[in-house]
GROMACS .gro file of C-alpha atoms in nm:
model
  151
    1MET     CA    1  -5.536  11.083  -7.620
    2LEU     CA    2  -5.563  11.126  -7.243
    3TYR     CA    3  -5.792  11.389  -7.093
    4HIS     CA    4  -5.792  11.520  -6.740
    5ARG     CA    5  -6.071  11.430  -6.501
    6ALA     CA    6  -6.249  11.768  -6.496
    7LEU     CA    7  -6.295  11.798  -6.873
    8GLY     CA    8  -6.659  11.836  -6.969
    9ARG     CA    9  -6.792  11.825  -6.612
   10ASP     CA   10  -7.041  12.074  -6.473
   11LEU     CA   11  -6.900  12.300  -6.202
   12HIS     CA   12  -7.169  12.195  -5.954
   13LYS     CA   13  -7.075  11.828  -6.005
   14LEU     CA   14  -6.699  11.865  -5.953
   15VAL     CA   15  -6.523  11.699  -5.663
   16ILE     CA   16  -6.253  11.943  -5.554
   17ALA     CA   17  -5.975  11.869  -5.305
   18VAL     CA   18  -5.808  12.162  -5.129
   19VAL     CA   19  -5.471  12.091  -4.963
   20ASP     CA   20  -5.316  12.344  -4.725
   21ASN     CA   21  -5.151  12.324  -4.380
   22ARG     CA   22  -5.331  12.640  -4.271
   23ARG     CA   23  -5.683  12.576  -4.144
   24PRO     CA   24  -5.797  12.939  -4.200
   25MET     CA   25  -5.699  12.914  -4.568
   26LEU     CA   26  -5.890  12.586  -4.600
   27LEU     CA   27  -6.199  12.757  -4.459
   28VAL     CA   28  -6.162  13.054  -4.695
   29MET     CA   29  -6.115  12.828  -4.998
   30ARG     CA   30  -6.414  12.611  -4.902
   31ALA     CA   31  -6.633  12.921  -4.868
   32MET     CA   32  -6.517  13.067  -5.200
   33LEU     CA   33  -6.564  12.739  -5.386
   34ALA     CA   34  -6.913  12.699  -5.239
   35ALA     CA   35  -6.995  13.060  -5.334
   36ILE     CA   36  -6.903  13.004  -5.699
   37GLY     CA   37  -7.115  12.689  -5.714
   38ALA     CA   38  -6.856  12.413  -5.688
   39GLY     CA   39  -6.978  12.062  -5.611
   40ARG     CA   40  -6.827  11.852  -5.332
   41ILE     CA   41  -6.529  12.010  -5.157
   42HIS     CA   42  -6.283  11.804  -4.954
   43THR     CA   43  -6.014  11.974  -4.745
   44TYR     CA   44  -5.686  11.828  -4.623
   45GLU     CA   45  -5.439  11.979  -4.377
   46SER     CA   46  -5.173  11.717  -4.452
   47PRO     CA   47  -5.034  11.674  -4.804
   48THR     CA   48  -4.929  11.315  -4.730
   49GLY     CA   49  -5.271  11.235  -4.588
   50ALA     CA   50  -5.430  11.394  -4.893
   51ILE     CA   51  -5.229  11.173  -5.129
   52GLY     CA   52  -5.341  10.861  -4.945
   53THR     CA   53  -5.708  10.957  -4.947
   54MET     CA   54  -5.711  11.093  -5.302
   55ALA     CA   55  -5.556  10.769  -5.430
   56THR     CA   56  -5.873  10.583  -5.335
   57ALA     CA   57  -6.129  10.865  -5.380
   58THR     CA   58  -5.990  11.055  -5.680
   59PRO     CA   59  -6.109  11.417  -5.705
   60ASP     CA   60  -6.173  11.602  -6.032
   61LEU     CA   61  -5.951  11.897  -5.936
   62VAL     CA   62  -5.688  11.968  -5.669
   63ILE     CA   63  -5.608  12.313  -5.532
   64ALA     CA   64  -5.290  12.312  -5.324
   65ALA     CA   65  -5.077  12.567  -5.139
   66ASP     CA   66  -4.722  12.616  -5.259
   67VAL     CA   67  -4.573  12.609  -4.908
   68MET     CA   68  -4.664  12.310  -4.690
   69GLN     CA   69  -4.491  12.049  -4.479
   70PRO     CA   70  -4.371  11.777  -4.531
   71LEU     CA   71  -4.444  11.819  -4.905
   72ASN     CA   72  -4.468  12.157  -5.073
   73GLY     CA   73  -4.712  12.214  -5.360
   74PRO     CA   74  -4.476  12.115  -5.644
   75ALA     CA   75  -4.365  11.801  -5.453
   76LEU     CA   76  -4.730  11.708  -5.405
   77VAL     CA   77  -4.788  11.743  -5.779
   78ARG     CA   78  -4.479  11.534  -5.862
   79THR     CA   79  -4.611  11.261  -5.634
   80MET     CA   80  -4.950  11.277  -5.806
   81ARG     CA   81  -4.789  11.256  -6.152
   82ARG     CA   82  -4.606  10.929  -6.086
   83PRO     CA   83  -4.727  10.644  -6.310
   84SER     CA   84  -4.803  10.442  -5.995
   85SER     CA   85  -5.061  10.707  -5.891
   86GLY     CA   86  -5.320  10.568  -6.134
   87PRO     CA   87  -5.612  10.805  -6.205
   88LEU     CA   88  -5.466  11.065  -5.968
   89ALA     CA   89  -5.203  11.136  -6.236
   90LEU     CA   90  -5.476  11.282  -6.459
   91VAL     CA   91  -5.619  11.527  -6.206
   92PRO     CA   92  -5.559  11.896  -6.287
   93VAL     CA   93  -5.384  12.091  -6.012
   94ILE     CA   94  -5.392  12.461  -5.927
   95ILE     CA   95  -5.111  12.586  -5.702
   96ILE     CA   96  -5.194  12.888  -5.483
   97THR     CA   97  -4.906  13.112  -5.380
   98THR     CA   98  -4.859  13.446  -5.207
   99HIS     CA   99  -4.525  13.494  -5.382
  100ALA     CA  100  -4.551  13.603  -5.745
  101LYS     CA  101  -4.200  13.488  -5.832
  102PRO     CA  102  -4.126  13.350  -6.180
  103ALA     CA  103  -3.900  13.076  -6.039
  104LEU     CA  104  -4.179  12.947  -5.815
  105ALA     CA  105  -4.430  12.945  -6.100
  106ALA     CA  106  -4.179  12.769  -6.325
  107GLU     CA  107  -4.115  12.500  -6.060
  108ALA     CA  108  -4.488  12.442  -6.009
  109LEU     CA  109  -4.559  12.417  -6.380
  110LYS     CA  110  -4.256  12.195  -6.442
  111SER     CA  111  -4.380  11.959  -6.168
  112GLY     CA  112  -4.707  11.915  -6.360
  113ALA     CA  113  -4.940  12.180  -6.217
  114HIS     CA  114  -5.187  12.322  -6.466
  115GLN     CA  115  -5.209  12.674  -6.320
  116VAL     CA  116  -5.046  12.893  -6.060
  117LEU     CA  117  -5.267  13.155  -5.894
  118THR     CA  118  -5.120  13.434  -5.686
  119SER     CA  119  -5.320  13.545  -5.387
  120ARG     CA  120  -5.295  13.889  -5.239
  121LEU     CA  121  -5.167  13.932  -4.886
  122ARG     CA  122  -5.354  14.202  -4.697
  123GLN     CA  123  -5.270  14.333  -4.356
  124SER     CA  124  -5.558  14.350  -4.113
  125ARG     CA  125  -5.541  14.663  -3.900
  126SER     CA  126  -5.770  14.545  -3.624
  127PRO     CA  127  -5.714  14.701  -3.283
  128ALA     CA  128  -5.667  14.354  -3.130
  129ASP     CA  129  -5.381  14.248  -3.355
  130SER     CA  130  -5.217  14.488  -3.597
  131THR     CA  131  -4.979  14.221  -3.727
  132ARG     CA  132  -5.244  13.970  -3.839
  133SER     CA  133  -5.263  13.902  -4.212
  134SER     CA  134  -5.512  13.718  -4.428
  135THR     CA  135  -5.478  13.573  -4.773
  136THR     CA  136  -5.746  13.646  -5.029
  137ILE     CA  137  -5.800  13.536  -5.386
  138ALA     CA  138  -6.057  13.700  -5.608
  139PRO     CA  139  -6.346  13.454  -5.648
  140SER     CA  140  -6.386  13.561  -6.011
  141SER     CA  141  -6.023  13.461  -6.084
  142LEU     CA  142  -6.070  13.126  -5.914
  143ARG     CA  143  -6.397  13.063  -6.099
  144ALA     CA  144  -6.245  13.159  -6.436
  145THR     CA  145  -5.948  12.931  -6.378
  146ILE     CA  146  -6.167  12.636  -6.281
  147MET     CA  147  -6.403  12.696  -6.573
  148SER     CA  148  -6.108  12.684  -6.813
  149PHE     CA  149  -6.058  12.318  -6.715
  150LEU     CA  150  -6.418  12.227  -6.795
  151ALA     CA  151  -6.428  12.347  -7.156
   0.00000   0.00000   0.00000
């Protein structure tokens, strides 16, 4: 029986890769993962670059955005799940989305993702820019999801 790479690992020893085209989201995810006690955190702005690097330095867990270019989250997962991907095929993947649509979740899960987390989109009403928005995910939800892979 095959097991995924994160099974039985301690949270503080995990190697987690975060893939997202948006630098602010990478910074937020890095901060949240560090706050919940995650081990090494690698961030990638390019999904294709991430695949290349992760093929040689396989992480224990991947957290990826659903919308990216040139590969979206489900396409990234399909690439990881190819038999030619070696140990990368056994890495659990969490897809982060701001759109809680059943079709999107179904596509992500069908592609081989283990979980789909929906982040909340909040509007910032700062005087400088009333149209700015930021994406937030509850750290407790992220921690609970990651911990479910370790048991």
